[in-house]
Amino acid sequence: MMQRLFEQQLLISWVVADTVYGGNLDLRTWLEAHGYPYVLAVACNEPVGIQTPDGRRRRVEVQEVEALLLSDYNWQRLSTRCGTKGPRLFDWAVVSILHRWQDDEHHFLLIRRCIDDPLEKAYYFVFARHQEPPCKRWSKRSGRDGTWRRILKTVKIWAWTTMRSEVGSAGIAM
């Protein structure tokens, strides 16, 4: 599907998908090679490379990243959309991840934590190429920059599309 869109030279701002597509390394590699930014949901046991505060590089599962790298100030409460009972609030955190064991400042792990049940989390791999790379850790101040607003807007579009269609298939935000 993406190859056909690429051949038609359609302008695609972001590619978003659920864990079925997000866990596909070939798809992620293809999107990166063709310059398509993405926000792809991944399973909690998806492997990821990180750099610990002491400088060591480690391969861990995405569900382990929070305990290894995040503290309370790394989370920001934002709404994904307005529901029937008001804003749908979640806590969000962003961490730089290693791509081919290097921090290229274009690959990130986005974590969404439910405020009603903090154990309920969703994980997203993000690939974003922008003129100015976003900061490595998301604090309350740095989380307000335009890059993360665009990423969260993309997640909102994906969540809305998935909810409306009641299907967990890939979506494209144009």
PDB file of C-alpha atoms in Angstrom:
ATOM      1  CA  MET A   1       0.000   0.000   0.000  1.00  0.00           C
ATOM      2  CA  MET A   2       2.712   2.489   0.974  1.00  0.00           C
ATOM      3  CA  GLN A   3       4.715   1.665  -2.145  1.00  0.00           C
ATOM      4  CA  ARG A   4       1.706   2.485  -4.338  1.00  0.00           C
ATOM      5  CA  LEU A   5       1.175   5.793  -2.517  1.00  0.00           C
ATOM      6  CA  PHE A   6       4.868   6.594  -2.900  1.00  0.00           C
ATOM      7  CA  GLU A   7       4.718   5.849  -6.638  1.00  0.00           C
ATOM      8  CA  GLN A   8       1.706   8.169  -6.972  1.00  0.00           C
ATOM      9  CA  GLN A   9       3.795  10.895  -5.268  1.00  0.00           C
ATOM     10  CA  LEU A  10       1.079  11.665  -2.738  1.00  0.00           C
ATOM     11  CA  LEU A  11       2.070  14.043   0.023  1.00  0.00           C
ATOM     12  CA  ILE A  12       1.909  12.214   3.351  1.00  0.00           C
ATOM     13  CA  SER A  13       2.559  14.179   6.530  1.00  0.00           C
ATOM     14  CA  TRP A  14       2.629  11.241   8.950  1.00  0.00           C
ATOM     15  CA  VAL A  15       2.072   7.512   8.829  1.00  0.00           C
ATOM     16  CA  VAL A  16       0.314   6.028  11.842  1.00  0.00           C
ATOM     17  CA  ALA A  17      -0.504   2.407  12.574  1.00  0.00           C
ATOM     18  CA  ASP A  18      -1.392  -0.083  15.280  1.00  0.00           C
ATOM     19  CA  THR A  19       0.889  -2.747  16.764  1.00  0.00           C
ATOM     20  CA  VAL A  20       0.351  -5.171  13.882  1.00  0.00           C
ATOM     21  CA  TYR A  21       2.147  -2.764  11.551  1.00  0.00           C
ATOM     22  CA  GLY A  22       4.270  -1.049  14.202  1.00  0.00           C
ATOM     23  CA  GLY A  23       6.054  -4.277  15.056  1.00  0.00           C
ATOM     24  CA  ASN A  24       7.059  -4.773  11.416  1.00  0.00           C
ATOM     25  CA  LEU A  25      10.743  -3.827  11.124  1.00  0.00           C
ATOM     26  CA  ASP A  26      10.631  -4.003   7.315  1.00  0.00           C
ATOM     27  CA  LEU A  27       7.832  -1.418   7.232  1.00  0.00           C
ATOM     28  CA  ARG A  28       9.660   0.914   9.634  1.00  0.00           C
ATOM     29  CA  THR A  29      12.861   0.618   7.592  1.00  0.00           C
ATOM     30  CA  TRP A  30      10.996   1.307   4.342  1.00  0.00           C
ATOM     31  CA  LEU A  31       9.261   4.377   5.794  1.00  0.00           C
ATOM     32  CA  GLU A  32      12.556   5.781   7.070  1.00  0.00           C
ATOM     33  CA  ALA A  33      14.333   5.133   3.753  1.00  0.00           C
ATOM     34  CA  HIS A  34      11.580   7.041   1.930  1.00  0.00           C
ATOM     35  CA  GLY A  35      11.508   9.882   4.470  1.00  0.00           C
ATOM     36  CA  TYR A  36       8.032   9.265   5.881  1.00  0.00           C
ATOM     37  CA  PRO A  37       7.699  10.312   9.526  1.00  0.00           C
ATOM     38  CA  TYR A  38       5.661   7.900  11.590  1.00  0.00           C
ATOM     39  CA  VAL A  39       4.001   7.159  14.904  1.00  0.00           C
ATOM     40  CA  LEU A  40       3.571   3.388  15.123  1.00  0.00           C
ATOM     41  CA  ALA A  41       2.137   1.550  18.113  1.00  0.00           C
ATOM     42  CA  VAL A  42       4.304  -1.327  19.327  1.00  0.00           C
ATOM     43  CA  ALA A  43       3.777  -4.183  21.765  1.00  0.00           C
ATOM     44  CA  CYS A  44       5.070  -3.830  25.312  1.00  0.00           C
ATOM     45  CA  ASN A  45       7.741  -6.482  24.675  1.00  0.00           C
ATOM     46  CA  GLU A  46       9.137  -4.833  21.520  1.00  0.00           C
ATOM     47  CA  PRO A  47      12.946  -4.615  21.795  1.00  0.00           C
ATOM     48  CA  VAL A  48      14.547  -1.181  21.759  1.00  0.00           C
ATOM     49  CA  GLY A  49      18.045   0.216  22.219  1.00  0.00           C
ATOM     50  CA  ILE A  50      18.522   2.911  24.852  1.00  0.00           C
ATOM     51  CA  GLN A  51      21.370   4.801  26.441  1.00  0.00           C
ATOM     52  CA  THR A  52      21.297   4.741  30.235  1.00  0.00           C
ATOM     53  CA  PRO A  53      22.200   7.811  32.325  1.00  0.00           C
ATOM     54  CA  ASP A  54      25.668   6.329  32.918  1.00  0.00           C
ATOM     55  CA  GLY A  55      26.252   6.192  29.131  1.00  0.00           C
ATOM     56  CA  ARG A  56      25.842   2.438  28.630  1.00  0.00           C
ATOM     57  CA  ARG A  57      23.875   1.204  25.644  1.00  0.00           C
ATOM     58  CA  ARG A  58      21.332  -1.502  26.400  1.00  0.00           C
ATOM     59  CA  ARG A  59      18.789  -3.568  24.566  1.00  0.00           C
ATOM     60  CA  VAL A  60      15.558  -3.713  26.589  1.00  0.00           C
ATOM     61  CA  GLU A  61      11.847  -4.145  26.052  1.00  0.00           C
ATOM     62  CA  VAL A  62       9.843  -0.919  25.726  1.00  0.00           C
ATOM     63  CA  GLN A  63       7.970  -1.706  28.951  1.00  0.00           C
ATOM     64  CA  GLU A  64      11.309  -1.481  30.848  1.00  0.00           C
ATOM     65  CA  VAL A  65      12.208   2.009  29.624  1.00  0.00           C
ATOM     66  CA  GLU A  66      10.091   3.846  32.183  1.00  0.00           C
ATOM     67  CA  ALA A  67      11.836   2.252  35.172  1.00  0.00           C
ATOM     68  CA  LEU A  68      15.289   2.786  33.664  1.00  0.00           C
ATOM     69  CA  LEU A  69      15.038   6.349  32.348  1.00  0.00           C
ATOM     70  CA  LEU A  70      11.955   8.239  33.493  1.00  0.00           C
ATOM     71  CA  SER A  71      11.019  10.137  36.621  1.00  0.00           C
ATOM     72  CA  ASP A  72       7.929  12.163  37.519  1.00  0.00           C
ATOM     73  CA  TYR A  73       9.090  15.331  35.744  1.00  0.00           C
ATOM     74  CA  ASN A  74       9.356  13.520  32.394  1.00  0.00           C
ATOM     75  CA  TRP A  75       5.580  13.034  32.165  1.00  0.00           C
ATOM     76  CA  GLN A  76       3.141  15.596  30.796  1.00  0.00           C
ATOM     77  CA  ARG A  77      -0.638  15.397  31.081  1.00  0.00           C
ATOM     78  CA  LEU A  78      -2.343  16.157  27.775  1.00  0.00           C
ATOM     79  CA  SER A  79      -5.685  15.420  26.158  1.00  0.00           C
ATOM     80  CA  THR A  80      -5.945  13.236  23.053  1.00  0.00           C
ATOM     81  CA  ARG A  81      -9.509  14.303  22.320  1.00  0.00           C
ATOM     82  CA  CYS A  82     -12.719  15.461  23.952  1.00  0.00           C
ATOM     83  CA  GLY A  83     -15.017  12.604  24.887  1.00  0.00           C
ATOM     84  CA  THR A  84     -18.611  12.588  26.080  1.00  0.00           C
ATOM     85  CA  LYS A  85     -17.404  13.111  29.664  1.00  0.00           C
ATOM     86  CA  GLY A  86     -14.853  15.810  28.786  1.00  0.00           C
ATOM     87  CA  PRO A  87     -11.193  15.744  27.741  1.00  0.00           C
ATOM     88  CA  ARG A  88      -9.543  12.319  27.379  1.00  0.00           C
ATOM     89  CA  LEU A  89      -6.473  12.969  29.523  1.00  0.00           C
ATOM     90  CA  PHE A  90      -3.364  10.801  29.520  1.00  0.00           C
ATOM     91  CA  ASP A  91       0.174  11.202  30.817  1.00  0.00           C
ATOM     92  CA  TRP A  92       2.786  11.225  28.044  1.00  0.00           C
ATOM     93  CA  ALA A  93       6.568  10.793  28.056  1.00  0.00           C
ATOM     94  CA  VAL A  94       9.122  10.784  25.253  1.00  0.00           C
ATOM     95  CA  VAL A  95      12.554   9.154  25.274  1.00  0.00           C
ATOM     96  CA  SER A  96      15.243   9.160  22.599  1.00  0.00           C
ATOM     97  CA  ILE A  97      16.002   5.651  21.420  1.00  0.00           C
ATOM     98  CA  LEU A  98      19.018   4.311  19.606  1.00  0.00           C
ATOM     99  CA  HIS A  99      18.820   3.639  15.893  1.00  0.00           C
ATOM    100  CA  ARG A 100      21.538   1.219  14.796  1.00  0.00           C
ATOM    101  CA  TRP A 101      23.043   1.796  18.255  1.00  0.00           C
ATOM    102  CA  GLN A 102      23.388   5.567  17.646  1.00  0.00           C
ATOM    103  CA  ASP A 103      21.311   8.444  19.007  1.00  0.00           C
ATOM    104  CA  ASP A 104      20.378  10.159  15.749  1.00  0.00           C
ATOM    105  CA  GLU A 105      17.805  12.475  17.401  1.00  0.00           C
ATOM    106  CA  HIS A 106      15.115  11.255  14.992  1.00  0.00           C
ATOM    107  CA  HIS A 107      13.930   8.059  16.728  1.00  0.00           C
ATOM    108  CA  PHE A 108      11.849   8.148  19.898  1.00  0.00           C
ATOM    109  CA  LEU A 109       9.693   6.061  22.154  1.00  0.00           C
ATOM    110  CA  LEU A 110       6.417   7.755  23.073  1.00  0.00           C
ATOM    111  CA  ILE A 111       4.654   6.317  26.127  1.00  0.00           C
ATOM    112  CA  ARG A 112       1.017   6.971  26.982  1.00  0.00           C
ATOM    113  CA  ARG A 113      -0.068   6.213  30.546  1.00  0.00           C
ATOM    114  CA  CYS A 114      -3.703   6.081  31.638  1.00  0.00           C
ATOM    115  CA  ILE A 115      -4.306   8.391  34.608  1.00  0.00           C
ATOM    116  CA  ASP A 116      -7.105   6.197  36.015  1.00  0.00           C
ATOM    117  CA  ASP A 117      -4.921   3.088  35.880  1.00  0.00           C
ATOM    118  CA  PRO A 118      -1.193   3.992  35.716  1.00  0.00           C
ATOM    119  CA  LEU A 119      -0.349   0.375  34.891  1.00  0.00           C
ATOM    120  CA  GLU A 120      -2.231   0.678  31.590  1.00  0.00           C
ATOM    121  CA  LYS A 121       0.241   1.972  29.010  1.00  0.00           C
ATOM    122  CA  ALA A 122       0.591   2.219  25.248  1.00  0.00           C
ATOM    123  CA  TYR A 123       3.930   2.449  23.443  1.00  0.00           C
ATOM    124  CA  TYR A 124       4.719   4.110  20.112  1.00  0.00           C
ATOM    125  CA  PHE A 125       7.856   4.259  17.988  1.00  0.00           C
ATOM    126  CA  VAL A 126       8.271   7.710  16.469  1.00  0.00           C
ATOM    127  CA  PHE A 127      10.452   8.677  13.536  1.00  0.00           C
ATOM    128  CA  ALA A 128      10.559  12.434  12.961  1.00  0.00           C
ATOM    129  CA  ARG A 129      12.919  14.425  10.789  1.00  0.00           C
ATOM    130  CA  HIS A 130      12.753  18.127  11.474  1.00  0.00           C
ATOM    131  CA  GLN A 131      15.111  21.038  11.045  1.00  0.00           C
ATOM    132  CA  GLU A 132      15.646  21.318  14.775  1.00  0.00           C
ATOM    133  CA  PRO A 133      15.736  18.007  16.606  1.00  0.00           C
ATOM    134  CA  PRO A 134      13.501  17.838  19.675  1.00  0.00           C
ATOM    135  CA  CYS A 135      15.137  17.648  23.056  1.00  0.00           C
ATOM    136  CA  LYS A 136      16.124  14.239  24.405  1.00  0.00           C
ATOM    137  CA  ARG A 137      13.857  14.249  27.408  1.00  0.00           C
ATOM    138  CA  TRP A 138      10.421  15.752  27.637  1.00  0.00           C
ATOM    139  CA  SER A 139      10.057  18.095  30.565  1.00  0.00           C
ATOM    140  CA  LYS A 140       7.082  20.352  31.189  1.00  0.00           C
ATOM    141  CA  ARG A 141       8.847  23.198  29.392  1.00  0.00           C
ATOM    142  CA  SER A 142      10.303  21.299  26.441  1.00  0.00           C
ATOM    143  CA  GLY A 143       7.138  19.258  25.889  1.00  0.00           C
ATOM    144  CA  ARG A 144       5.374  22.330  24.582  1.00  0.00           C
ATOM    145  CA  ASP A 145       7.455  22.699  21.422  1.00  0.00           C
ATOM    146  CA  GLY A 146       5.831  22.343  18.009  1.00  0.00           C
ATOM    147  CA  THR A 147       7.389  18.975  17.206  1.00  0.00           C
ATOM    148  CA  TRP A 148       5.653  17.180  20.059  1.00  0.00           C
ATOM    149  CA  ARG A 149       2.410  18.999  19.363  1.00  0.00           C
ATOM    150  CA  ARG A 150       2.537  17.598  15.793  1.00  0.00           C
ATOM    151  CA  ILE A 151       3.292  14.101  17.089  1.00  0.00           C
ATOM    152  CA  LEU A 152       0.418  14.218  19.570  1.00  0.00           C
ATOM    153  CA  LYS A 153      -1.905  15.629  16.917  1.00  0.00           C
ATOM    154  CA  THR A 154      -0.950  12.644  14.769  1.00  0.00           C
ATOM    155  CA  VAL A 155      -1.713  10.270  17.650  1.00  0.00           C
ATOM    156  CA  LYS A 156      -5.071  12.020  18.090  1.00  0.00           C
ATOM    157  CA  ILE A 157      -5.904  11.517  14.412  1.00  0.00           C
ATOM    158  CA  TRP A 158      -4.920   7.861  14.648  1.00  0.00           C
ATOM    159  CA  ALA A 159      -6.910   7.280  17.853  1.00  0.00           C
ATOM    160  CA  TRP A 160      -9.963   8.990  16.400  1.00  0.00           C
ATOM    161  CA  THR A 161      -9.733   7.071  13.117  1.00  0.00           C
ATOM    162  CA  THR A 162      -9.322   3.768  14.936  1.00  0.00           C
ATOM    163  CA  MET A 163     -12.215   4.500  17.276  1.00  0.00           C
ATOM    164  CA  ARG A 164     -14.520   5.628  14.467  1.00  0.00           C
ATOM    165  CA  SER A 165     -13.805   2.675  12.209  1.00  0.00           C
ATOM    166  CA  GLU A 166     -13.630   0.231  15.138  1.00  0.00           C
ATOM    167  CA  VAL A 167     -10.807  -1.471  13.284  1.00  0.00           C
ATOM    168  CA  GLY A 168      -7.167  -1.495  14.353  1.00  0.00           C
ATOM    169  CA  SER A 169      -5.829  -1.068  10.831  1.00  0.00           C
ATOM    170  CA  ALA A 170      -3.195   1.301   9.546  1.00  0.00           C
ATOM    171  CA  GLY A 171      -4.157   4.900   9.019  1.00  0.00           C
ATOM    172  CA  ILE A 172      -2.501   7.702   7.141  1.00  0.00           C
ATOM    173  CA  ALA A 173      -2.627  11.290   8.383  1.00  0.00           C
ATOM    174  CA  MET A 174      -2.437  13.696   5.463  1.00  0.00           C
TER     175      MET A 174
END
